[in-house]
mmCIF file of C-alpha atoms (C1' of nucleotides) in Angstrom:
data_model
loop_
_atom_site.group_PDB
_atom_site.id
_atom_site.type_symbol
_atom_site.label_atom_id
_atom_site.label_comp_id
_atom_site.label_asym_id
_atom_site.label_seq_id
_atom_site.Cartn_x
_atom_site.Cartn_y
_atom_site.Cartn_z
ATOM 1 C CA MET A 1006 83.948 25.681 -0.034
ATOM 2 C CA PRO A 1007 84.842 29.237 -0.138
ATOM 3 C CA GLU A 1008 82.390 30.487 2.465
ATOM 4 C CA LEU A 1009 83.088 34.053 4.461
ATOM 5 C CA PRO A 1010 85.733 32.341 7.014
ATOM 6 C CA GLU A 1011 87.820 31.243 3.707
ATOM 7 C CA VAL A 1012 87.059 34.532 1.719
ATOM 8 C CA GLU A 1013 88.241 36.821 4.418
ATOM 9 C CA THR A 1014 91.645 34.379 4.934
ATOM 10 C CA VAL A 1015 92.582 34.847 1.091
ATOM 11 C CA ARG A 1016 91.386 38.536 2.162
ATOM 12 C CA VAL A 1017 93.663 39.209 4.173
ATOM 13 C CA GLU A 1018 96.850 36.862 2.482
ATOM 14 C CA LEU A 1019 96.506 38.668 -1.080
ATOM 15 C CA ALA A 1020 96.300 41.883 0.351
ATOM 16 C CA PRO A 1021 99.537 43.274 1.170
ATOM 17 C CA HIS A 1022 100.619 40.977 -2.775
ATOM 18 C CA VAL A 1023 97.935 43.423 -4.499
ATOM 19 C CA VAL A 1024 96.914 47.051 -2.860
ATOM 20 C CA GLY A 1025 99.283 49.809 -4.454
ATOM 21 C CA ARG A 1026 99.456 47.342 -7.852
ATOM 22 C CA ARG A 1027 98.648 48.398 -11.222
ATOM 23 C CA ILE A 1028 97.334 44.970 -13.271
ATOM 24 C CA VAL A 1029 99.109 45.369 -16.462
ATOM 25 C CA GLU A 1030 97.705 42.939 -18.240
ATOM 26 C CA GLY A 1031 95.063 40.382 -17.435
ATOM 27 C CA TRP A 1032 92.976 37.501 -19.216
ATOM 28 C CA GLY A 1033 89.345 35.929 -18.720
ATOM 29 C CA PHE A 1034 88.587 32.025 -19.853
ATOM 30 C CA ILE A 1035 85.650 32.686 -22.781
ATOM 31 C CA SER A 1036 82.594 30.737 -21.509
ATOM 32 C CA PRO A 1037 79.274 30.750 -22.876
ATOM 33 C CA THR A 1038 77.968 31.284 -19.774
ATOM 34 C CA ALA A 1039 80.307 33.835 -19.255
ATOM 35 C CA LYS A 1040 81.280 33.598 -15.955
ATOM 36 C CA PHE A 1041 84.942 34.894 -16.243
ATOM 37 C CA ASP A 1042 85.499 36.969 -19.282
ATOM 38 C CA GLN A 1043 85.327 40.240 -17.599
ATOM 39 C CA ALA A 1044 88.653 39.519 -15.782
ATOM 40 C CA ALA A 1045 90.339 41.765 -19.118
ATOM 41 C CA ALA A 1046 88.438 44.460 -18.498
ATOM 42 C CA ALA A 1047 90.506 45.635 -14.916
ATOM 43 C CA THR A 1048 93.597 46.290 -17.566
ATOM 44 C CA GLY A 1049 95.219 49.793 -16.655
ATOM 45 C CA ALA A 1050 93.559 49.552 -13.453
ATOM 46 C CA THR A 1051 95.815 50.253 -10.062
ATOM 47 C CA VAL A 1052 93.952 48.224 -7.189
ATOM 48 C CA THR A 1053 93.203 50.610 -3.710
ATOM 49 C CA ALA A 1054 92.034 48.610 -1.587
ATOM 50 C CA LEU A 1055 90.529 44.716 -1.428
ATOM 51 C CA GLY A 1056 87.411 44.136 0.284
ATOM 52 C CA ARG A 1057 85.359 41.751 1.047
ATOM 53 C CA ARG A 1058 81.056 40.854 1.518
ATOM 54 C CA GLY A 1059 79.472 38.167 2.387
ATOM 55 C CA LYS A 1060 80.993 35.417 -0.141
ATOM 56 C CA TYR A 1061 82.188 38.377 -2.456
ATOM 57 C CA LEU A 1062 86.062 39.558 -2.934
ATOM 58 C CA LEU A 1063 85.430 43.154 -4.209
ATOM 59 C CA ALA A 1064 88.821 44.585 -5.309
ATOM 60 C CA SER A 1065 88.657 48.555 -5.390
ATOM 61 C CA LEU A 1066 90.285 50.282 -8.359
ATOM 62 C CA ASP A 1067 91.625 53.685 -9.269
ATOM 63 C CA ASP A 1068 89.032 54.021 -11.396
ATOM 64 C CA ASP A 1069 85.875 54.306 -10.185
ATOM 65 C CA ARG A 1070 85.338 50.466 -10.437
ATOM 66 C CA GLU A 1071 86.168 47.106 -8.725
ATOM 67 C CA LEU A 1072 86.726 43.772 -9.897
ATOM 68 C CA VAL A 1073 84.595 41.484 -7.669
ATOM 69 C CA VAL A 1074 85.341 37.597 -7.958
ATOM 70 C CA HIS A 1075 83.795 35.508 -6.206
ATOM 71 C CA LEU A 1076 85.116 31.480 -5.263
ATOM 72 C CA GLY A 1077 81.907 29.895 -6.145
ATOM 73 C CA MET A 1078 82.504 25.981 -4.671
ATOM 74 C CA THR A 1079 85.893 25.103 -5.919
ATOM 75 C CA GLY A 1080 87.411 28.754 -6.742
ATOM 76 C CA GLY A 1081 90.431 29.975 -5.621
ATOM 77 C CA LEU A 1082 92.874 33.077 -5.639
ATOM 78 C CA PHE A 1083 97.192 32.135 -5.965
ATOM 79 C CA VAL A 1084 100.126 34.861 -6.213
ATOM 80 C CA ARG A 1085 102.968 33.245 -8.432
ATOM 81 C CA PRO A 1086 105.652 35.537 -10.515
ATOM 82 C CA ALA A 1087 104.529 36.257 -13.606
ATOM 83 C CA VAL A 1088 107.723 34.558 -15.559
ATOM 84 C CA ASP A 1089 105.705 31.661 -14.707
ATOM 85 C CA VAL A 1090 103.143 32.443 -17.820
ATOM 86 C CA PRO A 1091 100.116 30.479 -17.564
ATOM 87 C CA GLU A 1092 100.229 28.262 -20.584
ATOM 88 C CA SER A 1093 97.115 28.002 -22.325
ATOM 89 C CA GLY A 1094 94.893 25.129 -21.735
ATOM 90 C CA GLU A 1095 96.423 25.013 -18.117
ATOM 91 C CA ALA A 1096 94.383 23.282 -16.395
ATOM 92 C CA HIS A 1097 90.811 24.768 -14.273
ATOM 93 C CA LEU A 1098 92.661 27.977 -15.109
ATOM 94 C CA ARG A 1099 89.671 30.729 -15.580
ATOM 95 C CA ALA A 1100 91.451 34.491 -14.790
ATOM 96 C CA TRP A 1101 94.461 35.745 -14.621
ATOM 97 C CA TRP A 1102 95.834 39.462 -13.406
ATOM 98 C CA ARG A 1103 99.488 40.173 -14.324
ATOM 99 C CA PHE A 1104 100.599 43.281 -12.260
ATOM 100 C CA ASP A 1105 103.501 45.914 -12.247
ATOM 101 C CA ASP A 1106 105.687 43.599 -9.199
ATOM 102 C CA GLY A 1107 105.866 41.253 -11.990
ATOM 103 C CA ASN A 1108 103.328 38.737 -10.102
ATOM 104 C CA LEU A 1109 100.486 37.085 -11.283
ATOM 105 C CA LEU A 1110 96.822 36.813 -9.509
ATOM 106 C CA ALA A 1111 96.085 33.085 -10.868
ATOM 107 C CA PHE A 1112 92.678 32.256 -10.119
ATOM 108 C CA ARG A 1113 91.313 28.152 -10.477
ATOM 109 C CA ASP A 1114 88.151 26.849 -10.105
ATOM 110 C CA ALA A 1115 87.388 23.340 -11.284
ATOM 111 C CA ARG A 1116 83.823 23.805 -11.370
ATOM 112 C CA ARG A 1117 83.932 26.922 -12.587
ATOM 113 C CA PHE A 1118 80.987 27.803 -9.949
ATOM 114 C CA GLY A 1119 82.845 30.825 -9.669
ATOM 115 C CA ARG A 1120 82.899 34.458 -11.291
ATOM 116 C CA VAL A 1121 84.645 37.539 -11.754
ATOM 117 C CA ALA A 1122 82.877 40.996 -12.837
ATOM 118 C CA VAL A 1123 83.211 43.949 -13.701
ATOM 119 C CA VAL A 1124 81.103 46.854 -11.966
ATOM 120 C CA PRO A 1125 80.965 50.777 -10.871
ATOM 121 C CA ALA A 1126 81.702 51.051 -7.641
ATOM 122 C CA GLY A 1127 78.781 50.076 -5.309
ATOM 123 C CA HIS A 1128 76.885 49.309 -8.409
ATOM 124 C CA TYR A 1129 75.569 45.663 -7.915
ATOM 125 C CA GLU A 1130 72.468 44.750 -9.909
ATOM 126 C CA SER A 1131 74.261 42.689 -12.478
ATOM 127 C CA LEU A 1132 75.009 40.443 -9.146
ATOM 128 C CA PRO A 1133 71.640 39.803 -7.658
ATOM 129 C CA THR A 1134 73.012 37.761 -4.408
ATOM 130 C CA LEU A 1135 75.503 40.259 -3.858
ATOM 131 C CA PHE A 1136 73.271 43.348 -3.990
ATOM 132 C CA ALA A 1137 70.744 41.593 -1.769
ATOM 133 C CA GLN A 1138 72.237 40.112 1.146
ATOM 134 C CA GLY A 1139 71.967 40.879 4.326
ATOM 135 C CA PRO A 1140 74.243 42.429 6.645
ATOM 136 C CA GLU A 1141 78.143 41.124 7.309
ATOM 137 C CA PRO A 1142 77.425 38.795 10.156
ATOM 138 C CA LEU A 1143 80.501 40.134 12.592
ATOM 139 C CA ASP A 1144 79.533 43.889 12.289
ATOM 140 C CA ASP A 1145 77.660 45.797 14.864
ATOM 141 C CA ALA A 1146 74.582 45.717 11.997
ATOM 142 C CA PHE A 1147 73.870 42.568 12.215
ATOM 143 C CA THR A 1148 71.535 42.889 15.727
ATOM 144 C CA PRO A 1149 69.702 39.715 16.972
ATOM 145 C CA LEU A 1150 66.440 41.570 16.466
ATOM 146 C CA GLY A 1151 67.336 42.515 12.786
ATOM 147 C CA PHE A 1152 67.998 38.814 12.388
ATOM 148 C CA TRP A 1153 65.221 37.335 14.455
ATOM 149 C CA LYS A 1154 62.736 40.169 11.766
ATOM 150 C CA ALA A 1155 64.270 38.621 9.025
ATOM 151 C CA LEU A 1156 63.186 34.925 9.475
ATOM 152 C CA ARG A 1157 60.232 35.602 10.675
ATOM 153 C CA ALA A 1158 59.960 37.693 6.831
ATOM 154 C CA SER A 1159 59.474 34.345 5.329
ATOM 155 C CA ASP A 1160 57.641 31.000 5.418
ATOM 156 C CA ARG A 1161 61.517 29.531 3.913
ATOM 157 C CA ARG A 1162 62.792 26.729 5.984
ATOM 158 C CA MET A 1163 65.913 27.174 8.703
ATOM 159 C CA LYS A 1164 69.034 25.887 7.104
ATOM 160 C CA THR A 1165 67.536 27.313 3.310
ATOM 161 C CA GLN A 1166 66.781 30.813 4.391
ATOM 162 C CA LEU A 1167 70.512 31.330 5.811
ATOM 163 C CA LEU A 1168 72.146 30.294 2.179
ATOM 164 C CA SER A 1169 70.140 32.880 0.871
ATOM 165 C CA GLN A 1170 72.249 34.945 1.848
ATOM 166 C CA ARG A 1171 69.461 37.221 2.949
ATOM 167 C CA PRO A 1172 69.124 37.453 6.777
ATOM 168 C CA VAL A 1173 73.276 37.378 7.235
ATOM 169 C CA ALA A 1174 75.896 37.520 4.787
ATOM 170 C CA GLY A 1175 78.318 34.930 4.130
ATOM 171 C CA VAL A 1176 76.856 31.441 5.829
ATOM 172 C CA GLY A 1177 76.876 28.747 3.083
ATOM 173 C CA ASN A 1178 76.528 25.164 3.858
ATOM 174 C CA ILE A 1179 79.005 24.085 6.851
ATOM 175 C CA TYR A 1180 78.536 26.712 9.419
ATOM 176 C CA ALA A 1181 74.641 26.618 8.893
ATOM 177 C CA ASP A 1182 75.048 23.285 9.433
ATOM 178 C CA GLU A 1183 77.348 23.877 11.964
ATOM 179 C CA ALA A 1184 75.161 27.239 13.360
ATOM 180 C CA LEU A 1185 71.841 25.336 13.315
ATOM 181 C CA TRP A 1186 73.959 22.845 15.373
ATOM 182 C CA ARG A 1187 75.014 24.437 17.948
ATOM 183 C CA ALA A 1188 71.803 26.537 18.337
ATOM 184 C CA ALA A 1189 69.962 23.270 18.455
ATOM 185 C CA VAL A 1190 68.022 24.542 15.738
ATOM 186 C CA HIS A 1191 65.674 21.492 12.875
ATOM 187 C CA PRO A 1192 67.315 22.680 9.916
ATOM 188 C CA ALA A 1193 63.676 22.020 8.068
ATOM 189 C CA ARG A 1194 62.271 23.865 11.303
ATOM 190 C CA ARG A 1195 60.528 27.402 8.979
ATOM 191 C CA ARG A 1196 59.548 29.293 12.464
ATOM 192 C CA ILE A 1197 61.809 30.204 15.601
ATOM 193 C CA SER A 1198 60.886 31.316 18.373
ATOM 194 C CA ARG A 1199 62.970 34.776 19.241
ATOM 195 C CA ALA A 1200 64.831 33.049 22.619
ATOM 196 C CA GLN A 1201 65.763 30.681 19.511
ATOM 197 C CA ALA A 1202 67.185 32.960 16.765
ATOM 198 C CA PHE A 1203 68.914 35.323 19.116
ATOM 199 C CA GLU A 1204 71.207 31.848 19.808
ATOM 200 C CA LEU A 1205 71.415 31.253 16.709
ATOM 201 C CA HIS A 1206 72.471 34.389 16.307
ATOM 202 C CA THR A 1207 75.113 34.413 19.045
ATOM 203 C CA ALA A 1208 76.198 30.902 16.825
ATOM 204 C CA VAL A 1209 76.209 32.268 13.963
ATOM 205 C CA ARG A 1210 79.326 34.745 14.700
ATOM 206 C CA GLU A 1211 80.789 32.520 16.884
ATOM 207 C CA VAL A 1212 80.941 29.113 14.668
ATOM 208 C CA LEU A 1213 82.510 32.164 11.787
ATOM 209 C CA ALA A 1214 84.483 34.055 14.230
ATOM 210 C CA ALA A 1215 85.852 30.586 14.986
ATOM 211 C CA ALA A 1216 86.680 29.209 11.359
ATOM 212 C CA ILE A 1217 88.120 32.609 10.627
ATOM 213 C CA ALA A 1218 90.578 32.022 13.023
ATOM 214 C CA ASN A 1219 91.254 28.843 11.963
ATOM 215 C CA ARG A 1220 92.134 30.258 8.808
ATOM 216 C CA GLY A 1221 89.455 28.152 7.004
ATOM 217 C CA THR A 1222 87.786 25.008 6.835
ATOM 218 C CA THR A 1223 89.931 22.537 4.235
ATOM 219 C CA LEU A 1224 87.546 19.514 3.212
ATOM 220 C CA ARG A 1225 88.196 19.065 -0.201
ATOM 221 C CA ASP A 1226 89.203 22.055 -2.776
ATOM 222 C CA TYR A 1227 89.785 25.335 -1.131
ATOM 223 C CA ARG A 1228 93.322 26.266 -0.432
ATOM 224 C CA ALA A 1229 94.482 30.373 1.512
ATOM 225 C CA PRO A 1230 96.974 32.357 -1.626
ATOM 226 C CA ASP A 1231 100.109 30.493 -0.355
ATOM 227 C CA GLY A 1232 98.735 27.067 -1.535
ATOM 228 C CA SER A 1233 98.200 25.902 2.906
ATOM 229 C CA ARG A 1234 95.145 24.520 4.377
ATOM 230 C CA GLY A 1235 92.984 26.334 6.765
ATOM 231 C CA ASP A 1236 92.413 24.219 10.378
ATOM 232 C CA ASN A 1237 89.172 24.349 10.995
ATOM 233 C CA GLN A 1238 87.563 21.150 9.543
ATOM 234 C CA PHE A 1239 89.334 18.812 12.713
ATOM 235 C CA HIS A 1240 86.686 21.806 14.740
ATOM 236 C CA LEU A 1241 83.653 21.004 12.731
ATOM 237 C CA ASP A 1242 81.052 19.414 15.856
ATOM 238 C CA CYS A 1243 78.571 18.694 12.688
ATOM 239 C CA TYR A 1244 78.871 18.833 9.323
ATOM 240 C CA GLY A 1245 80.306 15.707 7.735
ATOM 241 C CA ARG A 1246 79.872 14.270 11.409
ATOM 242 C CA SER A 1247 76.438 12.129 9.668
ATOM 243 C CA GLY A 1248 76.422 8.497 11.586
ATOM 244 C CA LEU A 1249 79.217 9.656 13.993
ATOM 245 C CA PRO A 1250 77.247 11.003 17.984
ATOM 246 C CA CYS A 1251 76.424 13.767 18.728
ATOM 247 C CA ARG A 1252 79.008 16.065 20.899
ATOM 248 C CA ARG A 1253 76.258 16.859 23.302
ATOM 249 C CA CYS A 1254 74.293 13.939 23.340
ATOM 250 C CA GLY A 1255 75.383 11.030 22.077
ATOM 251 C CA THR A 1256 73.395 10.549 19.259
ATOM 252 C CA VAL A 1257 74.352 9.674 16.014
ATOM 253 C CA LEU A 1258 73.889 12.250 13.461
ATOM 254 C CA VAL A 1259 72.283 12.147 10.318
ATOM 255 C CA HIS A 1260 71.628 13.796 6.511
ATOM 256 C CA ARG A 1261 68.694 14.877 5.127
ATOM 257 C CA THR A 1262 67.301 16.729 1.850
ATOM 258 C CA TYR A 1263 66.107 19.375 2.222
ATOM 259 C CA ASP A 1264 64.929 21.934 -0.944
ATOM 260 C CA ALA A 1265 67.191 20.139 -2.711
ATOM 261 C CA ARG A 1266 70.596 20.975 -0.290
ATOM 262 C CA THR A 1267 72.160 18.198 2.168
ATOM 263 C CA ALA A 1268 71.575 19.259 6.318
ATOM 264 C CA THR A 1269 73.406 17.059 9.293
ATOM 265 C CA PHE A 1270 72.038 17.489 12.529
ATOM 266 C CA CYS A 1271 71.770 15.614 15.637
ATOM 267 C CA PRO A 1272 67.248 14.215 15.317
ATOM 268 C CA ARG A 1273 67.623 14.823 19.431
ATOM 269 C CA CYS A 1274 69.059 18.197 19.702
ATOM 270 C CA GLN A 1275 68.037 19.428 16.966
ATOM 271 C CA ARG A 1276 63.917 19.109 17.728
ATOM 272 C CA SER A 1277 61.883 19.576 14.352
ATOM 273 C "C1'" DG B 1198 56.373 38.630 -3.676
ATOM 274 C "C1'" DT B 1199 57.387 33.761 -2.768
ATOM 275 C "C1'" DT B 1200 58.621 29.694 -2.844
ATOM 276 C "C1'" DG B 1201 60.954 25.154 -4.569
ATOM 277 C "C1'" DC B 1202 63.041 23.225 -7.584
ATOM 278 C "C1'" DG B 1203 65.855 22.391 -11.759
ATOM 279 C "C1'" DT B 1204 70.905 23.690 -14.243
ATOM 280 C "C1'" DC B 1205 75.300 24.585 -14.466
ATOM 281 C "C1'" DC B 1206 79.654 21.692 -13.937
ATOM 282 C "C1'" DT B 1207 83.837 18.847 -12.776
ATOM 283 C "C1'" DG B 1208 86.070 15.485 -9.538
ATOM 284 C "C1'" DG B 1209 86.503 12.385 -6.670
ATOM 285 C "C1'" DA B 1210 84.042 7.730 -3.926
ATOM 286 C "C1'" DC B 1211 82.262 4.102 -5.001
ATOM 287 C "C1'" DG B 1212 80.056 -0.079 -7.166
ATOM 288 C "C1'" DC B 1213 80.318 -3.561 -10.673
ATOM 289 C "C1'" DT C 1127 92.101 -1.799 -14.402
ATOM 290 C "C1'" DG C 1128 88.300 -0.094 -16.152
ATOM 291 C "C1'" DC C 1129 83.798 1.733 -16.520
ATOM 292 C "C1'" DG C 1130 79.343 3.728 -15.244
ATOM 293 C "C1'" DT C 1131 76.462 6.503 -12.101
ATOM 294 C "C1'" DC C 1132 76.174 9.304 -8.097
ATOM 295 C "C1'" DC C 1133 77.059 13.078 -5.353
ATOM 296 C "C1'" DA C 1134 78.812 16.932 -3.686
ATOM 297 C "C1'" DG C 1135 76.942 22.244 -3.508
ATOM 298 C "C1'" DG C 1136 76.571 28.211 -4.471
ATOM 299 C "C1'" DA C 1137 74.125 31.292 -7.291
ATOM 300 C "C1'" DC C 1138 71.218 32.405 -10.788
ATOM 301 C "C1'" DG C 1139 66.438 31.194 -14.203
ATOM 302 C "C1'" DC C 1140 61.602 29.851 -14.245
ATOM 303 C "C1'" DA C 1141 57.305 28.088 -13.226
ATOM 304 C "C1'" DA C 1142 53.780 27.802 -10.459
#
DNA sequence: GTTGCGTCCTGGACGC
DNA sequence: TGCGTCCAGGACGCAA
């Protein structure tokens, strides 16, 4: 499932194909939840930059708007020649944009958890999570002290707080489990010390930076724009390893459900 | 305002 | 082999 490292990989590899290109036609899947039908609104605009905020891809347009794409759980963006015109009913196709160079950018999303929006530049009020999310984890604005203060401001479980995108942007289930394991913080803890928050801060940055270097984690659906897999699944210490020995102490890792989300952790290293 | 839970959605794993 | 059930999860809405 695309989290920050996967979205960053998509951004870097997609940018050369879309920046400077004019969108000559767009199409969005019409659904009852209207999550994709804004795709066509970008028609006629030129992409001037491709950025990212947390798990959101932000394509700046030359008419002071932004095309916002969230990949959800199973979404992927793929470039292909526009001569390969999407057929109506193509499996899992939710949106596409045809560019002036003859290429097509296709957005496929099997489970429809993704989303497409066209908004005035910098106005994210219609996307509450994007609007309210915390600092970028690899920016200087993400400080240990600020992170600790953000965690202290809530009584929710650490795992839930990380997934909320409020203390820090871009962390999903995989990297929340990895960071909590690395910092030896139990996912269900509601309060942690300043020192533990500082360790978790370091862990968040380390696991995300390593995953970006590995071009993301491919467990099931995630693919880069060229269809290739990431490599980070071979470097996971915790996520998906329930029932296997902890790489630190040898205790069998377990998984539990907290706030309707599965967490994998070491019951010995990560004391509640 | 905060918290926790339900909903959306469908492919894959699993059991019978 | 085929069918039914369960699980996975990010964002968001809603009730308490």
